[in-house]
Amino acid sequence: MDPQPIIGCSMADFRAGFGQDPRLLEPGMDGMLLFVYDSLPDPPVSPAAPLSLAAAAAAWVPDGVDRIGRLPDAVLRNVVSRLPAKDAARTAALASRWSGLWRSAPLALADCHLLPDGGEGGAPLRALGRDSPGVADAVSRVLAAHPGPFRCVHLTRCTMDAHRGDIERWLQHLAAKGVQELVFVNRPWPLDLRLPASLFSCASLTRLHIGVWRLPDTRALKRAAGFPHLRELGLYMVVMEDRDLAFLLDRSPVLETLAIFGSQIKVRLRLISRTLRCVQLCFSFLADISVVDAPALERLLLWVTWGGGSEGNERSRVKIGHAPKLRVVGYLQPATHGLEIGSTIIKAGIKSSPSTTVPTVQIMALEVQFEVRNEVKMLPSFLKCFPNIEKLHVKYQKADETTGKVNLKFWQEAGPIECVQWRLKELVFHEFQGSKSEVAFLKFIAERAQVLEKMVIVVAYRCFSLGFDAKAKLKPLIGATWANADCKLMVLKSPLTQGGGPVYNIQVASDFSHADPFGIIYYHELL
């Protein structure tokens, strides 16, 4: 049975039906919403420097001449477009010269900036499920008064269920006035509130992030509906049928980045796109992701995903077909992900061939239960599929049940692994626990990796409360005959007291200026 969303359930009904003290639900619900808000892009404008202060500073000049007012209208419109909507409107009071500028400047509207504190009061978790008073009315006034275009609109502070008529008008205004960037989050009950189909009329969109909605039923949409200019799409805790997700991707012909976070139902994703460069699936149940034809795809990123079934205990399929530019893949989980290359299912002991390899991948991340023998036995086969890995991240994953370990002999009998022997330059092992299986793997890498320049071992925080002796645990590794005697070994202490999934940031992962999306430095203390 698939995991089910909480269909049509109000906050009050959910609390009443849960059968426990409602206060026990608040941390979990707050945590879900916090994940969403932490993953959203920030508004491109900030109220941190209020206009009144800036204007006062600008007015004080020795000769009293208003030099800013002498600038061309185009420059002044550019200035106004970089202000929060409230401050942009207030520029009309500076001088007659400014009176019409805010109406002709592309406006940036973030509803959090309409709050009395300008949104500086922290993440919008307080008063969960209730409106921020007056914000919806203020949004309606701004959208109606400004002729557009809107370069960005962030609507995250309203309980949308209480404003169904408003949100339909908002989307109509945004479609007519050329909105370019839209962040639209329901806050947050019911979890399956249907997103108006008029969203698909916003043809000018280049960035779209929606959270805690149900996608429109695309069977009723017009054939022309779509996003011809959309390059970035984020879906957060969204309820969506397979056909609706497929429709959304098909009607976004220039899409470059896709992020799915906290999907409420099992995701089945079939990628056919000539422009898509980065795909992220995070904190979601995954049934199937199939890269069919994605000639521009560079990053295939999976973070904290579960298989299908009522307990997430079924394996997911990760199939890589035509992706000639694919460079970064992870976190793959041998316990959860069934890997397919082309038409071949990768199994333990499979012999590599050109049809079972992806030679373009240079950065790989794996999450492994080293106390589960059958899972560790899949590692050589996974690594053989990617012969040109230069940087490898491996994170220890705690197993529910220990089912046997592997020693160095297993790795020695696994046969040559091309990427380890001739390509691997850096290995980062996250949340090291000190087990013999982990040490055997690390020793194998050290003894075989001819061009390895750096090995980083991040020791799990919990180990130190158990009297962990890092030098003793790593003695077999330190005393090994390293294939590259000049390789640098670094042993560090993890600050993560609770363990959990790998350290990850959605915004960093889709930012191509960061070459390694798994390379977030969260560890500092050397041992």
Short mmCIF file of C-alpha atoms in Angstrom, two decimals, residues 70-499:
data_model
loop_
_atom_site.label_atom_id
_atom_site.label_comp_id
_atom_site.label_asym_id
_atom_site.label_seq_id
_atom_site.Cartn_x
_atom_site.Cartn_y
_atom_site.Cartn_z
CA ARG A 70 19.07 63.82 -11.23
CA LEU A 71 19.66 60.24 -12.33
CA PRO A 72 17.81 58.99 -15.46
CA ASP A 73 14.41 57.35 -14.96
CA ALA A 74 15.77 53.99 -16.09
CA VAL A 75 18.37 54.02 -13.31
CA LEU A 76 15.83 55.09 -10.69
CA ARG A 77 13.42 52.34 -11.77
CA ASN A 78 16.25 49.87 -11.35
CA VAL A 79 16.82 51.17 -7.81
CA VAL A 80 13.11 50.90 -6.94
CA SER A 81 12.91 47.35 -8.32
CA ARG A 82 15.55 46.29 -5.79
CA LEU A 83 13.48 47.43 -2.81
CA PRO A 84 10.83 45.46 -0.87
CA ALA A 85 7.33 46.32 -2.15
CA LYS A 86 6.46 48.42 0.92
CA ASP A 87 9.58 50.57 0.55
CA ALA A 88 9.17 50.78 -3.22
CA ALA A 89 5.70 52.27 -2.78
CA ARG A 90 7.03 54.73 -0.18
CA THR A 91 9.49 56.23 -2.68
CA ALA A 92 6.54 58.18 -4.11
CA ALA A 93 6.72 60.42 -1.03
CA LEU A 94 10.36 61.39 -1.58
CA ALA A 95 9.71 63.94 -4.33
CA SER A 96 7.45 64.55 -7.29
CA ARG A 97 10.11 63.05 -9.53
CA TRP A 98 9.63 59.68 -7.75
CA SER A 99 5.83 59.68 -7.62
CA GLY A 100 5.22 57.40 -10.59
CA LEU A 101 8.42 55.42 -10.62
CA TRP A 102 7.30 52.55 -8.39
CA ARG A 103 4.35 51.85 -10.69
CA SER A 104 6.63 51.61 -13.72
CA ALA A 105 9.39 49.56 -12.04
CA PRO A 106 9.40 45.73 -12.01
CA LEU A 107 8.21 44.98 -8.47
CA ALA A 108 9.51 42.43 -5.95
CA LEU A 109 6.76 41.36 -3.54
CA ALA A 110 7.38 39.08 -0.54
CA ASP A 111 4.41 38.86 1.80
CA CYS A 112 6.68 38.40 4.83
CA HIS A 113 7.93 41.96 4.22
CA LEU A 114 4.36 43.20 4.76
CA LEU A 115 4.40 42.06 8.39
CA PRO A 116 4.98 44.70 11.10
CA ASP A 117 8.49 43.34 11.72
CA GLY A 118 9.25 43.08 8.00
CA GLY A 119 9.67 39.32 8.29
CA GLU A 120 12.62 39.61 10.63
CA GLY A 121 10.89 37.62 13.37
CA GLY A 122 12.27 34.33 12.18
CA ALA A 123 10.96 31.32 10.25
CA PRO A 124 7.17 31.40 9.77
CA LEU A 125 6.41 28.56 12.17
CA ARG A 126 4.65 30.44 14.93
CA ALA A 127 0.86 30.35 14.81
CA LEU A 128 1.06 27.32 12.52
CA GLY A 129 -2.15 26.90 10.53
CA ARG A 130 -3.31 30.45 11.24
CA ASP A 131 -3.13 33.56 9.12
CA SER A 132 -0.66 36.37 9.54
CA PRO A 133 -3.27 39.13 10.15
CA GLY A 134 -3.83 41.55 7.30
CA VAL A 135 -1.22 40.06 4.98
CA ALA A 136 -3.66 38.60 2.45
CA ASP A 137 -5.49 41.92 2.13
CA ALA A 138 -2.21 43.77 1.66
CA VAL A 139 -1.14 41.30 -1.05
CA SER A 140 -4.45 41.84 -2.84
CA ARG A 141 -4.00 45.61 -2.79
CA VAL A 142 -0.45 45.49 -4.14
CA LEU A 143 -1.27 43.05 -6.93
CA ALA A 144 -4.27 45.11 -7.99
CA ALA A 145 -2.54 48.52 -7.79
CA HIS A 146 0.73 47.78 -9.58
CA PRO A 147 0.48 47.38 -13.36
CA GLY A 148 3.45 45.02 -13.51
CA PRO A 149 5.66 43.41 -14.36
CA PHE A 150 6.41 41.54 -11.14
CA ARG A 151 9.97 40.29 -11.22
CA CYS A 152 9.37 38.09 -8.19
CA VAL A 153 6.50 37.25 -5.83
CA HIS A 154 6.93 35.19 -2.64
CA LEU A 155 3.65 34.21 -0.94
CA THR A 156 4.38 32.10 2.13
CA ARG A 157 2.59 33.69 5.09
CA CYS A 158 -1.08 33.04 4.36
CA THR A 159 -3.31 30.09 5.21
CA MET A 160 -4.50 29.61 1.67
CA ASP A 161 -7.59 27.59 2.62
CA ALA A 162 -9.03 30.75 4.16
CA HIS A 163 -8.42 32.75 0.97
CA ARG A 164 -9.49 30.50 -1.90
CA GLY A 165 -11.17 33.34 -3.77
CA ASP A 166 -8.16 35.58 -3.25
CA ILE A 167 -5.59 33.13 -4.57
CA GLU A 168 -7.51 32.68 -7.80
CA ARG A 169 -7.47 36.46 -8.34
CA TRP A 170 -3.80 36.65 -7.33
CA LEU A 171 -2.82 34.15 -9.99
CA GLN A 172 -4.92 35.95 -12.60
CA HIS A 173 -3.15 39.22 -11.76
CA LEU A 174 0.26 37.56 -11.91
CA ALA A 175 -0.48 35.93 -15.25
CA ALA A 176 -1.66 39.24 -16.72
CA LYS A 177 1.24 41.23 -15.27
CA GLY A 178 4.14 39.03 -16.32
CA VAL A 179 5.40 37.46 -13.08
CA GLN A 180 8.88 35.99 -13.57
CA GLU A 181 9.58 34.26 -10.23
CA LEU A 182 6.91 32.78 -7.95
CA VAL A 183 7.26 31.08 -4.56
CA PHE A 184 3.80 29.94 -3.45
CA VAL A 185 3.38 27.99 -0.20
CA ASN A 186 0.16 26.92 1.51
CA ARG A 187 0.49 27.33 5.25
CA PRO A 188 -0.15 24.41 5.70
CA TRP A 189 -3.52 22.68 6.24
CA PRO A 190 -5.24 20.95 4.55
CA LEU A 191 -2.19 19.36 3.02
CA ASP A 192 -3.92 18.57 -0.26
CA LEU A 193 -5.51 21.94 -1.06
CA ARG A 194 -5.91 21.98 -4.83
CA LEU A 195 -3.71 24.55 -6.56
CA PRO A 196 -5.82 26.60 -9.01
CA ALA A 197 -5.34 25.63 -12.62
CA SER A 198 -4.86 29.33 -13.44
CA LEU A 199 -1.25 28.83 -12.31
CA PHE A 200 -0.65 27.38 -15.77
CA SER A 201 -1.62 30.75 -17.27
CA CYS A 202 1.54 32.33 -15.82
CA ALA A 203 3.45 31.77 -19.03
CA SER A 204 6.11 34.35 -18.19
CA LEU A 205 7.50 32.36 -15.24
CA THR A 206 11.20 31.48 -15.21
CA ARG A 207 11.34 30.20 -11.59
CA LEU A 208 8.53 28.42 -9.73
CA HIS A 209 8.56 26.93 -6.23
CA ILE A 210 5.30 25.60 -4.76
CA GLY A 211 4.77 23.97 -1.38
CA VAL A 212 2.06 22.02 0.46
CA TRP A 213 -0.42 21.88 -2.41
CA ARG A 214 -2.11 19.30 -4.61
CA LEU A 215 -1.30 19.82 -8.27
CA PRO A 216 -4.25 20.69 -10.54
CA ASP A 217 -5.93 17.87 -12.42
CA THR A 218 -4.14 18.29 -15.72
CA ARG A 219 -6.75 16.30 -17.65
CA ALA A 220 -8.96 19.39 -17.58
CA LEU A 221 -6.30 21.85 -18.73
CA LYS A 222 -6.13 23.40 -22.16
CA ARG A 223 -3.54 22.03 -24.56
CA ALA A 224 -1.77 25.40 -24.65
CA ALA A 225 -1.30 25.49 -20.85
CA GLY A 226 2.34 25.44 -19.78
CA PHE A 227 5.50 27.29 -18.88
CA PRO A 228 7.48 28.02 -22.07
CA HIS A 229 10.16 30.02 -20.19
CA LEU A 230 10.43 28.04 -16.92
CA ARG A 231 14.02 27.10 -16.03
CA GLU A 232 13.73 26.23 -12.32
CA LEU A 233 11.00 24.20 -10.59
CA GLY A 234 10.71 23.20 -6.92
CA LEU A 235 7.90 21.02 -5.54
CA TYR A 236 7.75 20.78 -1.73
CA MET A 237 5.35 18.43 0.13
CA VAL A 238 3.16 18.39 -2.95
CA VAL A 239 0.46 15.80 -3.65
CA MET A 240 0.66 14.86 -7.32
CA GLU A 241 -0.47 12.05 -9.56
CA ASP A 242 2.08 10.55 -11.94
CA ARG A 243 0.25 11.99 -14.94
CA ASP A 244 0.19 15.49 -13.44
CA LEU A 245 3.93 15.49 -12.72
CA ALA A 246 4.61 14.18 -16.23
CA PHE A 247 2.37 16.90 -17.70
CA LEU A 248 4.16 19.59 -15.70
CA LEU A 249 7.58 18.48 -16.96
CA ASP A 250 6.36 18.05 -20.53
CA ARG A 251 4.96 21.59 -20.57
CA SER A 252 8.25 23.09 -19.34
CA PRO A 253 10.37 22.72 -22.49
CA VAL A 254 13.41 24.74 -21.27
CA LEU A 255 13.50 23.46 -17.67
CA GLU A 256 17.05 23.18 -16.28
CA THR A 257 16.65 22.33 -12.57
CA LEU A 258 14.02 20.23 -10.82
CA ALA A 259 13.75 19.65 -7.05
CA ILE A 260 11.13 17.42 -5.43
CA PHE A 261 11.15 17.62 -1.65
CA GLY A 262 8.97 15.71 0.81
CA SER A 263 6.57 14.30 -1.79
CA GLN A 264 3.41 13.08 -0.07
CA ILE A 265 3.06 10.11 -2.40
CA LYS A 266 5.49 7.71 -4.05
CA VAL A 267 7.40 9.37 -6.89
CA ARG A 268 7.67 7.87 -10.36
CA LEU A 269 9.85 10.07 -12.53
CA ARG A 270 10.62 9.51 -16.21
CA LEU A 271 13.12 12.01 -17.56
CA ILE A 272 12.95 12.98 -21.19
CA SER A 273 14.33 16.49 -21.59
CA ARG A 274 16.88 18.18 -23.79
CA THR A 275 17.52 21.00 -21.29
CA LEU A 276 17.33 19.49 -17.79
CA ARG A 277 20.70 19.83 -16.00
CA CYS A 278 19.98 19.01 -12.35
CA VAL A 279 17.39 16.72 -10.72
CA GLN A 280 16.99 16.46 -6.95
CA LEU A 281 14.69 14.10 -5.09
CA CYS A 282 14.82 14.66 -1.34
CA PHE A 283 13.10 13.27 1.74
CA SER A 284 10.61 11.34 -0.38
CA PHE A 285 9.31 7.89 -1.15
CA LEU A 286 10.72 6.80 -4.48
CA ALA A 287 9.27 4.10 -6.69
CA ASP A 288 11.15 4.71 -9.90
CA ILE A 289 13.41 7.28 -11.50
CA SER A 290 14.33 6.56 -15.08
CA VAL A 291 16.71 8.75 -17.06
CA VAL A 292 15.49 7.92 -20.56
CA ASP A 293 16.88 10.73 -22.71
CA ALA A 294 18.51 13.66 -20.92
CA PRO A 295 21.45 14.88 -23.03
CA ALA A 296 22.09 17.95 -20.81
CA LEU A 297 21.72 16.23 -17.40
CA GLU A 298 24.77 16.81 -15.18
CA ARG A 299 23.48 16.02 -11.67
CA LEU A 300 21.22 13.22 -10.43
CA LEU A 301 20.84 13.76 -6.69
CA LEU A 302 18.93 11.65 -4.19
CA TRP A 303 18.87 12.61 -0.49
CA VAL A 304 17.08 10.59 2.20
CA THR A 305 14.76 8.58 -0.01
CA TRP A 306 12.81 5.48 0.88
CA GLY A 307 11.45 2.60 -1.15
CA GLY A 308 7.78 1.91 -1.65
CA GLY A 309 5.40 -0.09 0.50
CA SER A 310 3.60 0.97 3.66
CA GLU A 311 6.91 1.03 5.59
CA GLY A 312 9.16 2.15 2.76
CA ASN A 313 10.82 -1.26 2.65
CA GLU A 314 10.57 -2.03 -1.07
CA ARG A 315 13.50 -1.27 -3.36
CA SER A 316 13.35 1.69 -5.72
CA ARG A 317 14.59 1.54 -9.28
CA VAL A 318 17.23 4.01 -10.40
CA LYS A 319 17.77 3.58 -14.13
CA ILE A 320 20.35 5.56 -16.11
CA GLY A 321 19.93 5.58 -19.86
CA HIS A 322 21.05 8.31 -22.26
CA ALA A 323 22.81 10.99 -20.18
CA PRO A 324 26.11 11.79 -21.92
CA LYS A 325 26.92 14.76 -19.63
CA LEU A 326 26.06 13.15 -16.29
CA ARG A 327 28.87 14.09 -13.90
CA VAL A 328 27.49 13.85 -10.33
CA VAL A 329 25.39 11.02 -8.85
CA GLY A 330 24.34 10.27 -5.25
CA TYR A 331 23.43 9.45 -2.59
CA LEU A 332 22.88 5.95 -3.94
CA GLN A 333 21.86 3.38 -1.32
CA PRO A 334 22.57 -0.27 -2.18
CA ALA A 335 19.93 -1.30 0.38
CA THR A 336 17.18 0.81 -1.17
CA HIS A 337 18.11 1.54 -4.78
CA GLY A 338 18.12 -1.09 -7.47
CA LEU A 339 20.54 0.27 -10.06
CA GLU A 340 20.05 -0.25 -13.79
CA ILE A 341 22.42 0.91 -16.49
CA GLY A 342 20.78 0.86 -19.89
CA SER A 343 18.83 -2.39 -19.97
CA THR A 344 21.02 -4.22 -17.43
CA ILE A 345 20.12 -4.72 -13.79
CA ILE A 346 23.26 -4.36 -11.69
CA LYS A 347 23.75 -7.32 -9.33
CA ALA A 348 26.54 -8.41 -7.01
CA GLY A 349 29.42 -9.93 -8.94
CA ILE A 350 28.30 -8.67 -12.36
CA LYS A 351 31.11 -8.20 -14.88
CA SER A 352 31.49 -4.67 -16.19
CA SER A 353 31.19 -3.90 -19.89
CA PRO A 354 30.68 -0.76 -21.98
CA SER A 355 26.92 -1.31 -21.78
CA THR A 356 26.96 -1.33 -17.95
CA THR A 357 29.11 1.74 -17.32
CA VAL A 358 28.56 5.49 -17.14
CA PRO A 359 32.02 6.88 -17.93
CA THR A 360 31.14 10.58 -17.50
CA VAL A 361 30.47 10.47 -13.75
CA GLN A 362 33.31 12.00 -11.73
CA ILE A 363 31.70 12.60 -8.31
CA MET A 364 29.76 9.86 -6.54
CA ALA A 365 28.08 9.61 -3.12
CA LEU A 366 26.99 6.38 -1.45
CA GLU A 367 25.16 5.65 1.80
CA VAL A 368 26.01 2.16 3.05
CA GLN A 369 24.99 -0.14 5.88
CA PHE A 370 28.38 -1.73 6.52
CA GLU A 371 26.87 -4.20 8.99
CA VAL A 372 24.70 -5.79 6.28
CA ARG A 373 26.81 -8.24 4.30
CA ASN A 374 24.63 -8.41 1.18
CA GLU A 375 24.61 -4.64 0.91
CA VAL A 376 28.38 -4.30 1.16
CA LYS A 377 28.70 -7.01 -1.49
CA MET A 378 26.93 -4.65 -3.91
CA LEU A 379 29.55 -1.91 -3.47
CA PRO A 380 32.14 -3.28 -5.94
CA SER A 381 29.43 -3.69 -8.58
CA PHE A 382 28.18 -0.13 -8.06
CA LEU A 383 31.70 1.29 -8.28
CA LYS A 384 32.52 -0.69 -11.43
CA CYS A 385 29.60 1.02 -13.18
CA PHE A 386 31.35 4.39 -12.84
CA PRO A 387 34.97 3.89 -13.98
CA ASN A 388 36.03 7.56 -13.86
CA ILE A 389 35.07 8.61 -10.31
CA GLU A 390 37.59 11.14 -9.02
CA LYS A 391 35.86 12.05 -5.75
CA LEU A 392 33.90 9.55 -3.66
CA HIS A 393 31.73 10.28 -0.63
CA VAL A 394 30.70 7.32 1.52
CA LYS A 395 28.41 7.73 4.52
CA TYR A 396 27.89 5.08 7.16
CA GLN A 397 24.21 4.22 7.55
CA LYS A 398 23.02 2.49 10.69
CA ALA A 399 21.35 -0.87 10.07
CA ASP A 400 18.24 -2.03 11.91
CA GLU A 401 19.74 -5.50 12.10
CA THR A 402 23.30 -6.77 11.67
CA THR A 403 23.47 -9.58 9.10
CA GLY A 404 27.19 -10.22 8.78
CA LYS A 405 30.31 -8.28 7.98
CA VAL A 406 33.00 -8.40 5.31
CA ASN A 407 36.75 -8.36 5.76
CA LEU A 408 39.69 -7.32 3.62
CA LYS A 409 39.71 -10.70 1.87
CA PHE A 410 36.31 -9.92 0.33
CA TRP A 411 37.64 -6.73 -1.23
CA GLN A 412 40.78 -8.44 -2.46
CA GLU A 413 38.64 -11.07 -4.21
CA ALA A 414 36.27 -8.51 -5.72
CA GLY A 415 38.58 -8.00 -8.68
CA PRO A 416 39.97 -4.77 -10.10
CA ILE A 417 37.81 -1.65 -9.79
CA GLU A 418 39.00 0.80 -12.42
CA CYS A 419 37.94 4.03 -10.72
CA VAL A 420 39.65 3.03 -7.46
CA GLN A 421 42.90 1.99 -9.07
CA TRP A 422 43.40 4.73 -11.66
CA ARG A 423 41.02 7.66 -11.14
CA LEU A 424 40.11 8.22 -7.48
CA LYS A 425 41.80 11.34 -6.07
CA GLU A 426 39.75 12.02 -2.93
CA LEU A 427 37.69 9.88 -0.56
CA VAL A 428 35.51 11.36 2.20
CA PHE A 429 34.09 8.85 4.68
CA HIS A 430 31.27 10.40 6.72
CA GLU A 431 30.15 9.31 10.21
CA PHE A 432 32.79 6.60 10.68
CA GLN A 433 31.85 4.17 13.48
CA GLY A 434 35.02 2.11 13.68
CA SER A 435 33.66 -1.28 12.59
CA LYS A 436 35.93 -3.86 10.98
CA SER A 437 33.90 -3.69 7.77
CA GLU A 438 34.50 0.04 7.48
CA VAL A 439 38.22 -0.30 8.18
CA ALA A 440 38.51 -3.12 5.64
CA PHE A 441 36.94 -0.91 2.98
CA LEU A 442 39.22 2.02 3.80
CA LYS A 443 42.30 -0.20 3.81
CA PHE A 444 41.35 -1.62 0.42
CA ILE A 445 41.10 1.90 -1.00
CA ALA A 446 44.43 2.91 0.53
CA GLU A 447 46.24 -0.13 -0.88
CA ARG A 448 44.73 0.06 -4.38
CA ALA A 449 44.22 3.76 -5.21
CA GLN A 450 47.29 4.74 -7.21
CA VAL A 451 46.44 8.45 -7.56
CA LEU A 452 44.61 9.05 -4.27
CA GLU A 453 45.67 12.47 -2.94
CA LYS A 454 43.48 12.82 0.16
CA MET A 455 41.44 10.57 2.44
CA VAL A 456 39.16 12.30 4.95
CA ILE A 457 37.57 10.28 7.76
CA VAL A 458 34.87 12.06 9.77
CA VAL A 459 34.34 10.14 13.01
CA ALA A 460 30.75 10.06 14.31
CA TYR A 461 30.10 12.22 17.37
CA ARG A 462 28.50 9.38 19.34
CA CYS A 463 31.71 7.36 19.26
CA PHE A 464 33.42 9.73 21.68
CA SER A 465 30.87 9.08 24.43
CA LEU A 466 31.82 5.39 24.16
CA GLY A 467 35.51 5.90 24.85
CA PHE A 468 36.40 5.75 21.16
CA ASP A 469 40.11 5.46 20.39
CA ALA A 470 40.49 6.64 16.81
CA LYS A 471 44.15 5.67 16.52
CA ALA A 472 43.49 2.15 17.73
CA LYS A 473 40.52 1.64 15.41
CA LEU A 474 42.46 2.97 12.41
CA LYS A 475 45.73 1.18 13.18
CA PRO A 476 45.25 -1.38 10.34
CA LEU A 477 44.69 1.51 7.92
CA ILE A 478 47.56 3.65 9.15
CA GLY A 479 49.91 0.67 9.03
CA ALA A 480 48.87 -0.40 5.53
CA THR A 481 51.09 -0.14 2.48
CA TRP A 482 49.47 2.78 0.71
CA ALA A 483 49.47 2.71 -3.10
CA ASN A 484 50.32 6.40 -3.08
CA ALA A 485 52.73 7.12 -0.23
CA ASP A 486 52.10 10.87 -0.61
CA CYS A 487 48.37 10.62 0.09
CA LYS A 488 47.22 12.85 2.95
CA LEU A 489 45.09 11.24 5.70
CA MET A 490 42.82 13.55 7.74
CA VAL A 491 40.77 12.30 10.71
CA LEU A 492 38.14 14.73 12.02
CA LYS A 493 35.35 14.81 14.57
CA SER A 494 31.74 15.13 13.41
CA PRO A 495 29.65 17.79 15.20
CA LEU A 496 26.39 15.94 14.42
CA THR A 497 25.14 14.78 17.80
CA GLN A 498 22.01 13.08 16.42
CA GLY A 499 23.44 11.39 13.35
#
